[in-house]
XYZ file of C-alpha atoms in Angstrom:
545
model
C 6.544 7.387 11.922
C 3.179 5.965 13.640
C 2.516 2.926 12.089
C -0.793 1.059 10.832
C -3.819 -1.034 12.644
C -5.517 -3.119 10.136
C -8.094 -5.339 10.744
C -8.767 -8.609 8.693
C -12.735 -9.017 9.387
C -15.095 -11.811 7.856
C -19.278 -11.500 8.559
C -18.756 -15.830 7.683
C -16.067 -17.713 8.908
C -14.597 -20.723 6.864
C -13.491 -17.842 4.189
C -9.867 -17.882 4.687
C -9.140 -14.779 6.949
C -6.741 -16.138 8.954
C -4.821 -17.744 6.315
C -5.230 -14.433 4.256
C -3.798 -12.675 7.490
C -1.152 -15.163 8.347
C 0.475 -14.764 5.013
C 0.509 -10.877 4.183
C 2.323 -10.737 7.839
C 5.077 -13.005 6.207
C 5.456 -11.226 3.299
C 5.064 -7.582 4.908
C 8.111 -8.803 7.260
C 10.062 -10.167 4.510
C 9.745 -6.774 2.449
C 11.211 -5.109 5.313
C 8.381 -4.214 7.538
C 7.914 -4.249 11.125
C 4.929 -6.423 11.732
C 2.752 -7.386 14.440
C 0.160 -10.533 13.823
C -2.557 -10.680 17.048
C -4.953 -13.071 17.163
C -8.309 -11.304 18.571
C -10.860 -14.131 17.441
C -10.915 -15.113 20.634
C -14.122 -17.875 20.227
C -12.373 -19.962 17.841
C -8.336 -19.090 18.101
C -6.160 -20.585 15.732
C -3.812 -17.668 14.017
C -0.845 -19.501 15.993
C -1.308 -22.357 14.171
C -0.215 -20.791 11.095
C 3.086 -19.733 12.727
C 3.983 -23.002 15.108
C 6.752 -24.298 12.642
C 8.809 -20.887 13.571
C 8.006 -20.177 16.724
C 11.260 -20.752 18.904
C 9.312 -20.182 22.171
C 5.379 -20.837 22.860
C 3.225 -17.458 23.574
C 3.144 -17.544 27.449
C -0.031 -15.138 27.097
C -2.048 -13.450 24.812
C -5.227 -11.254 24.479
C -6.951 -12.739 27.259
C -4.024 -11.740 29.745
C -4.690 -8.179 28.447
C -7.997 -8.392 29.848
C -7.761 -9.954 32.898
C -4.581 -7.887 33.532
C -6.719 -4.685 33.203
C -9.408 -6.554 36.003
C -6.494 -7.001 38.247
C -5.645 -3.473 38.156
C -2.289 -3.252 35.791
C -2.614 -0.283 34.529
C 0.617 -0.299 32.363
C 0.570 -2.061 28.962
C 3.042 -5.413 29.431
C 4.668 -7.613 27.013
C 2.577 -10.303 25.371
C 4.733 -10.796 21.279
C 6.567 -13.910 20.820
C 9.195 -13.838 17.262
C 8.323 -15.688 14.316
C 11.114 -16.904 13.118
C 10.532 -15.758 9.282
C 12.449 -13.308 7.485
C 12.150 -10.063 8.905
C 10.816 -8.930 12.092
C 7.257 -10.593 12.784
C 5.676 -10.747 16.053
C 2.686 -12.691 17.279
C 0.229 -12.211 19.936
C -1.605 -14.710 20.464
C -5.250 -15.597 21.974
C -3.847 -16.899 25.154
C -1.046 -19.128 26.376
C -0.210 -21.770 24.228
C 0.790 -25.637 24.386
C 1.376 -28.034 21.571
C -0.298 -26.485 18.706
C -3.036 -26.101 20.853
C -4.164 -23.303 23.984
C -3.741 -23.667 27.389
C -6.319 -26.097 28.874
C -7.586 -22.975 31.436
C -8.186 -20.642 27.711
C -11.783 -21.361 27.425
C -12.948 -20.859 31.007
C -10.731 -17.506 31.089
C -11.860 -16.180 27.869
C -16.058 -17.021 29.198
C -15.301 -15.320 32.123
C -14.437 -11.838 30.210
C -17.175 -9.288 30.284
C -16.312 -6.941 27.684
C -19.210 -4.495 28.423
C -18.415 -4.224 31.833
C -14.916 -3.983 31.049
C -15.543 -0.858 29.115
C -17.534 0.444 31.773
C -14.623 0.095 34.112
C -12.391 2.058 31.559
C -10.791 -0.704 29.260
C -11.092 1.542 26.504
C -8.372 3.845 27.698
C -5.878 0.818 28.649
C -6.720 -0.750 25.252
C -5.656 2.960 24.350
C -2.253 2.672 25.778
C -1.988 -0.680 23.990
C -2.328 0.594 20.895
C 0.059 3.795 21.054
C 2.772 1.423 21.755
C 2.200 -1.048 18.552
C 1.736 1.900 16.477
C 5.071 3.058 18.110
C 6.984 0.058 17.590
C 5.589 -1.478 14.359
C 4.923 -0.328 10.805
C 1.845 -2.667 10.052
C -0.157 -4.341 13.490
C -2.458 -6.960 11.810
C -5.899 -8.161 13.621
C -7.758 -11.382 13.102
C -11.389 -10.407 13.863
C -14.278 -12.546 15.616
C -16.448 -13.130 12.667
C -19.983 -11.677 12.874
C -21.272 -8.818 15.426
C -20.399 -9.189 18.827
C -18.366 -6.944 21.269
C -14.903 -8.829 20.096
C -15.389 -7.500 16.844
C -16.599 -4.190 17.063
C -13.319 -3.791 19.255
C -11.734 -4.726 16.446
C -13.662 -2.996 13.622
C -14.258 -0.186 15.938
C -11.913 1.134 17.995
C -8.531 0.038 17.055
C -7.853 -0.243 13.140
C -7.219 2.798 10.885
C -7.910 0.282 7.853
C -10.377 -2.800 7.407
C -9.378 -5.762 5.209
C -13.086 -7.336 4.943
C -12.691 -11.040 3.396
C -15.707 -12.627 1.667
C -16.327 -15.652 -0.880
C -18.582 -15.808 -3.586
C -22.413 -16.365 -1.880
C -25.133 -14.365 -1.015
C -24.635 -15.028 2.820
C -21.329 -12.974 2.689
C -22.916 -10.487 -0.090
C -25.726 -9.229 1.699
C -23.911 -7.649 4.567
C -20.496 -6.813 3.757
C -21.251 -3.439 3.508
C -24.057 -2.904 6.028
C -21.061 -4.798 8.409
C -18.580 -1.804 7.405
C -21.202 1.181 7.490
C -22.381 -0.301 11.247
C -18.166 0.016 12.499
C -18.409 3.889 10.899
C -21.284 4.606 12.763
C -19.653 2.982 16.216
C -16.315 4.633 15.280
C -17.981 7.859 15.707
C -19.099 7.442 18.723
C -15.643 6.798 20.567
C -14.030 9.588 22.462
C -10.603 9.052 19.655
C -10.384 11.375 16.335
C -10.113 8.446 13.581
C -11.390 9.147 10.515
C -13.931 6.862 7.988
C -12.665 3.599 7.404
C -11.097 2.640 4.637
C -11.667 -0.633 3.625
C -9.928 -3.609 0.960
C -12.488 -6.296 -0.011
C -10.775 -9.211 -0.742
C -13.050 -11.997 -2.410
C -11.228 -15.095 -1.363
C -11.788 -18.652 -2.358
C -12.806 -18.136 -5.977
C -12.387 -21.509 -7.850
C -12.043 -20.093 -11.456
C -9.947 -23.272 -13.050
C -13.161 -25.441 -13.313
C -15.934 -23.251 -13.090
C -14.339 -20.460 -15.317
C -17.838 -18.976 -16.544
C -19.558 -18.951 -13.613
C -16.574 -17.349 -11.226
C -16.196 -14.932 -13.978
C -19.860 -14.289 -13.289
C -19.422 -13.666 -9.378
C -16.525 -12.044 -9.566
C -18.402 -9.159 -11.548
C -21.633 -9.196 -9.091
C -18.940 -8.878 -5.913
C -17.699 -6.129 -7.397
C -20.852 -4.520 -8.304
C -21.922 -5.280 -4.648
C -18.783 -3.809 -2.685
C -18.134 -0.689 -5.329
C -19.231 1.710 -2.218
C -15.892 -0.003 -0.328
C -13.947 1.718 -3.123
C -15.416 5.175 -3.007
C -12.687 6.736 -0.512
C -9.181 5.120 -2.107
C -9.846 3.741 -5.278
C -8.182 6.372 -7.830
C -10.608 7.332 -10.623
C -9.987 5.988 -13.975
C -9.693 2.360 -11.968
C -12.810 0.527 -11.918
C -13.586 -1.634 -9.002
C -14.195 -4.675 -11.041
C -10.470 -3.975 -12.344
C -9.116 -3.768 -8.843
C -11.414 -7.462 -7.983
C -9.621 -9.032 -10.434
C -6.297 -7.813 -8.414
C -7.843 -8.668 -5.139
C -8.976 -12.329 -5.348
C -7.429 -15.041 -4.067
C -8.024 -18.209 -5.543
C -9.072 -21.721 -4.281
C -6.365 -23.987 -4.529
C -7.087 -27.532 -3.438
C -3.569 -28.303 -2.118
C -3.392 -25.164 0.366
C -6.627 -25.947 1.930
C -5.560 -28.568 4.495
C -3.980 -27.598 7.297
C -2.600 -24.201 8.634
C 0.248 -23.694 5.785
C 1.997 -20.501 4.392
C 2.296 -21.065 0.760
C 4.249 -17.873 0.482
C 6.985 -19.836 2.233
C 7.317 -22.527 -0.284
C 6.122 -20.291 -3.301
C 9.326 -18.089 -3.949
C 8.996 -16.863 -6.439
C 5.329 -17.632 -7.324
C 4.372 -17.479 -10.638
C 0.815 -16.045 -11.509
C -1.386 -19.103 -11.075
C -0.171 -19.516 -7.858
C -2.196 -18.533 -4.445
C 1.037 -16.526 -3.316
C 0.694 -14.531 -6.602
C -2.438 -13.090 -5.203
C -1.396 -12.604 -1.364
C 1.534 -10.361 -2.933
C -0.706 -8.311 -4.018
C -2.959 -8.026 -0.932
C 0.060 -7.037 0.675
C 1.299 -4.554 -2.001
C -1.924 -2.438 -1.741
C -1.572 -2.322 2.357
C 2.345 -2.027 2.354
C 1.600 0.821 -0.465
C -1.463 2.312 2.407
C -3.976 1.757 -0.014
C -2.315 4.465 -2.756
C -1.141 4.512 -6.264
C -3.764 1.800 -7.470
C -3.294 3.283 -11.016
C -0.068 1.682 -10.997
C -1.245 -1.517 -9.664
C -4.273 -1.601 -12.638
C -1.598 -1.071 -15.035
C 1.347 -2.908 -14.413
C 0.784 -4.933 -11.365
C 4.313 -6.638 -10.752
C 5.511 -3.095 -10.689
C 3.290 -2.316 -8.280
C 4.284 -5.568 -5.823
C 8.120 -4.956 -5.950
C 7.642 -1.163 -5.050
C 6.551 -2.135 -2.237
C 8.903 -4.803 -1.680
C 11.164 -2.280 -1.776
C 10.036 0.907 -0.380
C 11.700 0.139 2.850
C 14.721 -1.976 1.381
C 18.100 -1.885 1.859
C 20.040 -2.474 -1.034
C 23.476 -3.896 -1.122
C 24.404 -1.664 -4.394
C 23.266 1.551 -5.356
C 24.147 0.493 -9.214
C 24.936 -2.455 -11.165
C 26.537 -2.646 -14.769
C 25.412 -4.506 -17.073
C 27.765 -4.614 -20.138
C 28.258 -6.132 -23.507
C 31.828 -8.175 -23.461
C 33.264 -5.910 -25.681
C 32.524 -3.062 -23.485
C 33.589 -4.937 -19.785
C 36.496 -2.768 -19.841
C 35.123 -0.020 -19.741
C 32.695 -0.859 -17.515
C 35.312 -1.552 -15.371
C 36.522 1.636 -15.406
C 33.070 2.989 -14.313
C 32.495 1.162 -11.690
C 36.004 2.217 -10.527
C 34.681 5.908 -11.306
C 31.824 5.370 -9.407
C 33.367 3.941 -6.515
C 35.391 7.076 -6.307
C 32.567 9.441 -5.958
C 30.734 7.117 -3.069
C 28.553 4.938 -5.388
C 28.370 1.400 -4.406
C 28.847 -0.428 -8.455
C 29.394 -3.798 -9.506
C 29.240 -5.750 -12.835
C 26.044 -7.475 -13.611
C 25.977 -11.276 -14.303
C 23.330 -10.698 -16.817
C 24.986 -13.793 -18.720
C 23.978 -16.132 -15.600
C 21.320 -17.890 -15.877
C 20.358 -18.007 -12.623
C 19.637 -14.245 -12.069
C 16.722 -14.706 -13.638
C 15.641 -16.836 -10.569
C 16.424 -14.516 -7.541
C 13.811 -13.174 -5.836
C 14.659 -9.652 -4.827
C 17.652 -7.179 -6.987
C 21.043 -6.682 -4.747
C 20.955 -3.361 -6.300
C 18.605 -0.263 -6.601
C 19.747 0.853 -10.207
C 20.940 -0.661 -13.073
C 22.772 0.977 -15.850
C 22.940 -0.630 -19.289
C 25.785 0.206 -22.001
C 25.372 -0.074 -25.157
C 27.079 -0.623 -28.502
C 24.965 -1.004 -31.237
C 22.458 -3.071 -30.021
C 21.055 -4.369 -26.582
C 22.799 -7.881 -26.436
C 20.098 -10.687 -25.529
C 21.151 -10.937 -21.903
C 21.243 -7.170 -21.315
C 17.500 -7.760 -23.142
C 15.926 -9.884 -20.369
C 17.592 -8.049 -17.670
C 16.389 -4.603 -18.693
C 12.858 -6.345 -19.415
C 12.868 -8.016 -15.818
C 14.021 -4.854 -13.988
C 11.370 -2.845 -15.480
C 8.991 -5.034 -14.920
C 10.095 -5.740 -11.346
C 11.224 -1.845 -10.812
C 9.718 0.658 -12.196
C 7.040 3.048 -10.879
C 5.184 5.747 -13.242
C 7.633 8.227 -12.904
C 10.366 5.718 -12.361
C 11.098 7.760 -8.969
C 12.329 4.789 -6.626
C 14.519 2.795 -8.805
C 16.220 4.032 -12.244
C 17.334 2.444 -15.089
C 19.911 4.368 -17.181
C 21.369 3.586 -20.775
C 24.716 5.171 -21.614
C 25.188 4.687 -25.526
C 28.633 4.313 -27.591
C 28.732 7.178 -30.015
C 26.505 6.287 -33.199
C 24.270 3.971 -31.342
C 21.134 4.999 -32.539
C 18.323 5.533 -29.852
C 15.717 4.917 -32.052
C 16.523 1.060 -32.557
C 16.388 0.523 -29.260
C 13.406 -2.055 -28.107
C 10.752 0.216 -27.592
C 10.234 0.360 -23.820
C 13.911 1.979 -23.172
C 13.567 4.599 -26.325
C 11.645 6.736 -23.965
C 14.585 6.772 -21.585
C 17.109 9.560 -21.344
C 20.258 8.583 -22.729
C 24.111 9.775 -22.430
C 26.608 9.096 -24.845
C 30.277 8.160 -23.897
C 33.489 7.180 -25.934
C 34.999 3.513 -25.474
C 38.869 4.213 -24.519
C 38.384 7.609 -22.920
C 37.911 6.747 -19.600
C 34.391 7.655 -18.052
C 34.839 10.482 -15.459
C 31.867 12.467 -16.545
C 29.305 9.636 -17.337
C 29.927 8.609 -13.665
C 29.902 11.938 -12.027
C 26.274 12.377 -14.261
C 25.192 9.062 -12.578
C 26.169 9.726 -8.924
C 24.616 12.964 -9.239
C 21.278 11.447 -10.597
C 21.452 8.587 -7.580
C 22.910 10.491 -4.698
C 20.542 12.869 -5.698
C 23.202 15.837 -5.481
C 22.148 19.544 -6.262
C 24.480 20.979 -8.845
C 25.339 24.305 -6.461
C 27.083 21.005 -4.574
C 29.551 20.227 -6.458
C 30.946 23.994 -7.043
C 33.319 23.653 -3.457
C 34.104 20.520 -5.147
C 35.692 22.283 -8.115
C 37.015 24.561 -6.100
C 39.390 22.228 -4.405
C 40.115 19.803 -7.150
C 41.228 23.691 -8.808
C 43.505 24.309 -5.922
C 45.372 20.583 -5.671
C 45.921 20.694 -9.063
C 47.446 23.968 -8.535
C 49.794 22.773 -5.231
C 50.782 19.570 -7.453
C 52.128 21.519 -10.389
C 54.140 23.185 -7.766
C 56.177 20.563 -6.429
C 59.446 21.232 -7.868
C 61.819 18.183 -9.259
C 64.651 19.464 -6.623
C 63.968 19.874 -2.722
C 66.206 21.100 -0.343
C 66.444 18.359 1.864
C 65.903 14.420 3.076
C 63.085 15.723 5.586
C 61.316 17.609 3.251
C 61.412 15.000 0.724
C 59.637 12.481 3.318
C 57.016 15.564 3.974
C 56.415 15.981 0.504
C 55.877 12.365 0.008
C 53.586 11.866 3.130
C 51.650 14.214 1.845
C 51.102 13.604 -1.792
C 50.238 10.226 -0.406
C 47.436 11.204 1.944
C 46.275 13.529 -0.554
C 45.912 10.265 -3.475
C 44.246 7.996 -0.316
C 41.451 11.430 1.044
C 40.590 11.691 -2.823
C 40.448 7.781 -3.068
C 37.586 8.201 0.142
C 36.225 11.348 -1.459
C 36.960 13.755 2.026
C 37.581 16.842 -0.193
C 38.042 18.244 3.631
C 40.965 16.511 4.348
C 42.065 17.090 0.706
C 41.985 20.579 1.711
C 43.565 20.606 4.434
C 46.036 18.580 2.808
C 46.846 20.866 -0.200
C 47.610 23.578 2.208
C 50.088 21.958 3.738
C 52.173 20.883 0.589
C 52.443 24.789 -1.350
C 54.684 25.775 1.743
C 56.907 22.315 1.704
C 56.951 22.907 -2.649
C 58.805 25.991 -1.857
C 62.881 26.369 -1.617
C 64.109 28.289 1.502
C 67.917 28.085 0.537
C 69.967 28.256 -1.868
C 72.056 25.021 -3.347
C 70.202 21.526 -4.224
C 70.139 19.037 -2.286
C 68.065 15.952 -3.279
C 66.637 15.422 -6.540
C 62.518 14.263 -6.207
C 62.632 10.382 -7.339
C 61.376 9.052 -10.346
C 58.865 7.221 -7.787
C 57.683 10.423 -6.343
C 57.660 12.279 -9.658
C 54.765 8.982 -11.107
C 52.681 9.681 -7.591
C 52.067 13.341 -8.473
C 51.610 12.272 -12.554
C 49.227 9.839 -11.168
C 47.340 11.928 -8.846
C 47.098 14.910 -11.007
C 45.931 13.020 -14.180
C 43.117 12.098 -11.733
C 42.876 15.939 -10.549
C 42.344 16.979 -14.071
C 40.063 14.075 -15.247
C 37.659 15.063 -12.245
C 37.880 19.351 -12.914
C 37.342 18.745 -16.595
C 34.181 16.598 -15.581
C 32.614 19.793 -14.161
C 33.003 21.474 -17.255
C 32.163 18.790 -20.225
């Protein structure tokens, strides 16, 4: 899949771009997102400063080698990313070679000596072209930091190579007044470039809003911004959310401490609670790791909206965890043992640890609660923190299931899970057909699937029956057993094709060829087969509960 160009513009500078920029590239990476950061505000450079603390090796080169490659006639796009050494995969590219926390002493005079009109004339465009096909090739999200203002640098940036704008603004009239002219000037250059990208669509993020002191009067401002930038809405924004209700989700507020220096507060700030600057810069980077979509979502339940796309491109550890009552851990047990069976990666829940409630991402994509009587408190918070954390409108990424004892009554559920579909299940009869209901539901498995299934659980029961309690001889005792093993360790790994295969090999060594008896089938032998068909039968009778 192609990835995305977005570009973080400012008209002013001094309004927190690069920090804004600096920080939804750490979280995008740390959601699971390939990420490129480049540093394109090439007058007054500084994006690398943000990243120096994990950058194993200095950038050798930067934006300004791509230029002056191009005048010395490379034609073919070279490699300019250093790592950041953050969770995830995060590249930089900076201005230009770098030294200690500062550029190369020869940046400046290299950088004055670009003439980007006349490098256009001489066909940049098309190299800048080649650039950008291999970003979009080997990143999900390549972030910009714009040259503030209009100037060549930044209609490059505004221009040419973003699909999306992030346009960052505080609270005066000198950002105000042309925010939107800025945006409607890029359209109009956009379509004048030989490449088929469509209108711009653009996030305003009002940055810097100090609304602990001066509540009233940021209150005020934040309505007139979003009265002024409403037209930045018109092509995303789903109807039925206002753009002063998305402003509110899209400011990021002035906090003293995070104002000196280059820092990344979403470093320290894990996780941040929601009068905390990374609060807000989560959900900056929900709306672009979400491409600008499902803002209905975000208007109603925004930490919903954040860990979807925290986990959109996750990779859980578990499909399922269990959280259980004590009195029920048994058989919990014996569904997670279930699950396991039919491929579904289960373990308990510690929902009695208190330090759950600290981690900052799930190790599992579902969770199933089960009940007996009531939700215990534990099972409370845990099913109140994954929904909150979790779930999407239609609950489509992650699930949440509640399996009731019979006579638990729905009804006295806490509200939010009485609109959930509930199974029942029986305490002491072990839970085959809850956990073939659940795999199905998380594996996502069409019910004409599991008909083969049937068919060969059908025909080992069958082939076990058969084994008689006499066999004719030593060697086809040790067959026999071989088999009935392989058969208990291919339904143990759920290959139903080995299982098969294996079936039809043990009806011919079940039959006698002779007369006379031989050997008598051990006790041992005689408990395998119980074993294995008790599991044969639990599993056929599942398909038909």
């Amino acid at each position: 899949m192609t990835g995305t160009v977005i570009t973080f513009y400012s008209y002013k500078g001094g309004v927190g771009r690069s920090f804004t920029m600096a920080n939804t590239a750490v979280l995008l990476a740390r959601w699971g997102y390939r990420v490129l950061a480049v540093d394109w505000d090439l007058e007054a450079p500084g994006l690398h400063l943000y990243f120096d603390p994990y950058l194993p090796e200095k950038p050798r080169s930067g934006v300004v080698d791509i230029a002056h490659e191009f005048l010395a006639g490379v034609r073919t796009p070279g490699p300019h990313e250093v790592r950041v050494a953050v969770d995830g995969v995060l590249d930089l590219i900076a201005a230009g070679r770098t030294g200690e926390r500062r550029l190369d002493g020869s940046y400046s005079r290299r950088m004055q000596a670009i003439d980007w009109e006349d490098l256009y004339r001489r066909g940049f465009a098309a190299h800048l072209e080649a650039y950008r096909e291999e970003w979009t090739a080997k990143y999900d999200f390549v972030l910009i930091d714009s040259r503030t203002g209009v100037s060549d640098i930044a209609g490059i940036c505004t221009a040419q190579l973003p699909d999306r704008l992030v346009v960052v603004f505080t609270a005066n009239d000198q950002n105000l007044n042309e925010v939107v002219d800025i945006v409607g000037l890029a359209d109009k250059a956009r379509d004048r470039l030989p490449y088929d990208r469509p209108r711009h669509q653009v996030l305003p993020v009002l940055s810097r809003l100090d609304n602990r002191v001066e509540y009233e009067r940021a209150e005020g401002w934040q309505k007139k911004c979003a009265e002024v930038v409403t037209p930045l809405f018109g092509n995303w924004l789903i109807k039925g959310v206002t753009p002063e209700q998305m402003m509110r989700h899209l400011t990021v507020p002035y906090i003293s401490y995070w104002s000196f220096g280059e820092l990344l507060p979403v470093v320290a700030e894990q996780p941040p609670s929601s009068d905390q600057i990374s609060f807000a810069l989560e959900t900056v980077a929900a709306v672009i790791a979400q491409e600008f979509d499902r803002t209905d979502l975000l208007a109603d339940n925004r930490d919903a909206y954040v860990a979807a796309a925290r986990s959109r491109r996750r990779e859980f550890d578990l499909d399922l965890l269990v959280s259980s009552p004590r009195a029920l851990w048994r058989t919990a047990t014996e569904l997670i043992t279930e699950l396991s069976l039919l491929g579904v990666r289960a373990e308990h829940s510690l929902s009695g640890d208190p330090g759950i409630l600290d981690q900052t991402s799930d190790p599992a994509q579902h969770l199933c609660l089960l009940v007996d009587g009531r939700l215990s408190r534990w099972q409370l918070t845990e099913a109140e923190r994954f929904a909150r954390r979790a779930l999407g409108p239609d609950g489509a990424e992650r699930r949440l299931f509640c399996l009731l004892t019979h006579g638990t009554v729905p009804e006295l559920l806490p509200g939010f899970l009485q609109n959930f579909q509930h199974s029942e299940f029986e305490p002491g009869v072990r839970p085959v057909r809850v956990a073939r209901e659940l795999r199905d539901v998380i594996k996502a498995v069409p019910a004409t699937e599991t008909e083969p299934d049937q068919e060969v659980l059908q025909a080992v029961e069958a082939a076990l029956r058969a084994v008689p309690e006499q066999l004719p001889s030593l060697g086809r005792l040790a067959l026999v057993t071989e088999t009935v093993q392989g058969m208990a360790a291919a339904l143990d790994e759920g290959d139903m094709d080995m299982l098969r295969d294996l079936t039809a090999d043990l009806l011919p060594l079940s039959k006698s060829h002779r007369k006379g008896i031989v050997v008598v089938v051990p006790e041992r032998l005689r408990a395998e087969v119980s074993g294995l068909l008790a599991r044969i039968e639990r599993r056929v009778n599942a398909f038909t509960d």
